[in-house]
Short mmCIF file of C-alpha atoms in Angstrom, two decimals:
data_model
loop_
_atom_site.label_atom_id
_atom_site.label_comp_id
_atom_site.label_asym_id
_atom_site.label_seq_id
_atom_site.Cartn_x
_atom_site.Cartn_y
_atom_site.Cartn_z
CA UNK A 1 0.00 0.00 0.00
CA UNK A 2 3.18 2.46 0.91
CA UNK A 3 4.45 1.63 -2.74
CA UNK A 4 1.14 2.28 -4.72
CA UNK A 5 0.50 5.43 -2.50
CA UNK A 6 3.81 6.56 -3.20
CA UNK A 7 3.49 5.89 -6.88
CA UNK A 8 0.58 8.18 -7.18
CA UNK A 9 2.07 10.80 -5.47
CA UNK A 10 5.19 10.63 -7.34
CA UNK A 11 2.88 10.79 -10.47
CA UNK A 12 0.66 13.81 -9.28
CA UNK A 13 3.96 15.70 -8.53
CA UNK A 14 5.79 14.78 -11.96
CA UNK A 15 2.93 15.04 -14.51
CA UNK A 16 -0.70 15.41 -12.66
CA UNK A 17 -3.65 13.51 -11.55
CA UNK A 18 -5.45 14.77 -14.39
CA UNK A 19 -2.72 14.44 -17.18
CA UNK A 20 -2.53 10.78 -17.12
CA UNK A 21 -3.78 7.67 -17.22
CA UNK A 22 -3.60 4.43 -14.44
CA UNK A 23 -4.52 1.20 -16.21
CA UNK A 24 -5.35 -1.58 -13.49
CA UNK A 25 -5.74 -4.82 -14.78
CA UNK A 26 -5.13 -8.48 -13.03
CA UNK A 27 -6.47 -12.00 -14.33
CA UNK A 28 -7.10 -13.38 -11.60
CA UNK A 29 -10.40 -12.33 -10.63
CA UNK A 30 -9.39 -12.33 -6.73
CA UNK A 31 -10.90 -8.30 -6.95
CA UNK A 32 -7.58 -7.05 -6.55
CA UNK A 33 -8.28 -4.52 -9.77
CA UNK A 34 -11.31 -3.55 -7.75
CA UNK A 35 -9.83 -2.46 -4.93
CA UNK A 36 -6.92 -0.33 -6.74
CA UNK A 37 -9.28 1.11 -9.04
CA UNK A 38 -11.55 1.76 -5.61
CA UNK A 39 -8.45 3.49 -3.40
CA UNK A 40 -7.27 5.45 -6.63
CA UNK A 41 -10.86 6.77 -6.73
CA UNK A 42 -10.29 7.51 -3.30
CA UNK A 43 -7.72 9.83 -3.89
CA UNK A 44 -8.76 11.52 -6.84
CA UNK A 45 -12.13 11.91 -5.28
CA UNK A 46 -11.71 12.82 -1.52
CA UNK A 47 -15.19 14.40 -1.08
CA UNK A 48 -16.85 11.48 -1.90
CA UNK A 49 -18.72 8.73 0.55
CA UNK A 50 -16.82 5.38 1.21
CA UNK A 51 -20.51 4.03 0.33
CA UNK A 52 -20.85 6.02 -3.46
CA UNK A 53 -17.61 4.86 -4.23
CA UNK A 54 -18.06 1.16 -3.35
CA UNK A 55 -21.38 1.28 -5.39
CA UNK A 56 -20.29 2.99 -8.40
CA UNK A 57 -17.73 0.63 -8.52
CA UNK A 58 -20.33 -2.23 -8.00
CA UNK A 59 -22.26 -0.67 -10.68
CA UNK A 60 -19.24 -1.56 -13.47
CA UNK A 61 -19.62 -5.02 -13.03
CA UNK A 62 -16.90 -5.17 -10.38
CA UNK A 63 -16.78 -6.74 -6.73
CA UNK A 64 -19.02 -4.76 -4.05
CA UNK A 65 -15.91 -4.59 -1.82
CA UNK A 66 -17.89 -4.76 1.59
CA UNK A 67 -20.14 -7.65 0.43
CA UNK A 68 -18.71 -11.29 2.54
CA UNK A 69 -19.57 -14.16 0.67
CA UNK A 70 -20.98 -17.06 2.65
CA UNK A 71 -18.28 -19.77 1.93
CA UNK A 72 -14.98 -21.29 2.77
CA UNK A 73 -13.54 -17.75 2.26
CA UNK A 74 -15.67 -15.74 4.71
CA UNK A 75 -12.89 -14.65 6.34
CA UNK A 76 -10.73 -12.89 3.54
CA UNK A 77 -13.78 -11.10 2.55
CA UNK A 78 -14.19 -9.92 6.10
CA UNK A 79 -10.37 -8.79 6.31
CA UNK A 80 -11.09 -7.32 2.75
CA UNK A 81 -14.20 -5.44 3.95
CA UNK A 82 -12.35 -4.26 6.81
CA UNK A 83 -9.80 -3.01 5.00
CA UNK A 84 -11.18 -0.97 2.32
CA UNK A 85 -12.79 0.85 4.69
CA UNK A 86 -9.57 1.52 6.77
CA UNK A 87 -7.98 2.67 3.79
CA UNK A 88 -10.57 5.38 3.23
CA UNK A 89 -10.10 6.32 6.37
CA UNK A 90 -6.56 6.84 6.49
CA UNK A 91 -6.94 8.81 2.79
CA UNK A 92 -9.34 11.28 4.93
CA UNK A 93 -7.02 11.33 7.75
CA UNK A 94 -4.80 14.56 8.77
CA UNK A 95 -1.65 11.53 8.74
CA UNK A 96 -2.54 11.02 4.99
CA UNK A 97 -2.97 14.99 3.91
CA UNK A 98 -0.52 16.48 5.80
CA UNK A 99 2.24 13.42 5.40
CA UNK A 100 2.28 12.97 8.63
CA UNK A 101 2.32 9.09 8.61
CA UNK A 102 2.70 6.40 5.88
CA UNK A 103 -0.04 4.08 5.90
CA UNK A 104 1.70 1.15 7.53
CA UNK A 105 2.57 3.69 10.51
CA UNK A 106 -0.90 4.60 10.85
CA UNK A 107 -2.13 1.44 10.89
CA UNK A 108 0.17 0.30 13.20
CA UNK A 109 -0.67 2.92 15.51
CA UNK A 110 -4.54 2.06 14.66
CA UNK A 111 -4.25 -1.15 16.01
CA UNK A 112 -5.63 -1.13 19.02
CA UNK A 113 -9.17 0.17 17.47
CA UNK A 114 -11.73 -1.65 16.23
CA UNK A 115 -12.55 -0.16 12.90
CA UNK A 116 -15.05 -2.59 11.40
CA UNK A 117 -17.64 -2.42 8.70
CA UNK A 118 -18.90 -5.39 7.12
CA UNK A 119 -22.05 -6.12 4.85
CA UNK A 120 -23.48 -9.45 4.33
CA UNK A 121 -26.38 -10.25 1.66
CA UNK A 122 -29.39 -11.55 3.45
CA UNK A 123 -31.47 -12.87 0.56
CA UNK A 124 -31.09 -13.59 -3.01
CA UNK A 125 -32.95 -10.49 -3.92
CA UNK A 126 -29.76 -8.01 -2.96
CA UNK A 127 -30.29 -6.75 0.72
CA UNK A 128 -27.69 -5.85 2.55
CA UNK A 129 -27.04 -5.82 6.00
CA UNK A 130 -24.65 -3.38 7.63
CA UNK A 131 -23.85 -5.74 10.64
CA UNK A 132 -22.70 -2.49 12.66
CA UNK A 133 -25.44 -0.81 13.08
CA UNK A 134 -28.22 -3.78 12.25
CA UNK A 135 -29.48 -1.88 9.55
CA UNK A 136 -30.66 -3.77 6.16
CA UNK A 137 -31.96 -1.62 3.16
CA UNK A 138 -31.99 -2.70 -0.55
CA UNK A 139 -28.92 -2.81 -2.67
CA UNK A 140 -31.22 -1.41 -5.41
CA UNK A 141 -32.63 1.51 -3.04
CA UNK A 142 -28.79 2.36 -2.66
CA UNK A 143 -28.37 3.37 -5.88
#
């Protein structure tokens, strides 16, 4: 995460944000193009919801990052969920904007917090359950 960070930053200071283009691409299909295209968004769009950018990402065909699929892998989508949320919260943290802390200091220093948000589909029919807060509201109504 330090490297990729640094990358962009390297590239915003050499040629700008808006002068180039990032192609992510992987083969896989393990959502690993998800979540860089997901934390670049991040970056270049700071004043927008962790919950917009996880559905308009949804909305290209890709992973819904938060979403834990009910199999032998719950609990890599769970560290995954838990995750892409910490990352947005580090990219809106004053560590992040002012440089105060690379991201494997800050979450280091995070680790004694419990940072968790995890969604879980309920039914076939795309509801979604915020486990947090108990909440469950249609992936549909979300858009």
């Amino acid at each position: 995460m330090d490297s990729f960070l640094a990358f962009v930053e390297e590239l915003e200071q050499t040629v700008g944000l808006d002068n180039v283009w990032l192609p992510f691409h992987c083969h896989a299909g393990k959502s690993r193009t998800a979540i860089f295209m997901a934390i670049y968004d991040m970056i270049r769009n700071p004043s927008v919801s962790f919950d917009d950018i996880m559905l308009r990402h949804a909305m290209t065909g890709s992973s819904y990052l938060p979403y834990v699929k009910q199999d032998e892998m719950k609990e890599a989508y769970v560290l995954r969920a838990q995750r892409i949320r910490q990352i947005y919260d580090y990219l809106h943290s004053d560590a992040y904007r002012e440089k105060q802390r690379t991201w494997s200091a800050w979450v280091a220093a995070q680790s004694g917090e419990k940072r968790i948000f995890v969604a879980e589909t309920t039914d076939i029919h795309g509801y979604i359950m915020d486990v947090s807060s108990g909440s469950e509201e249609s992936f549909q109504d979300r858009l």
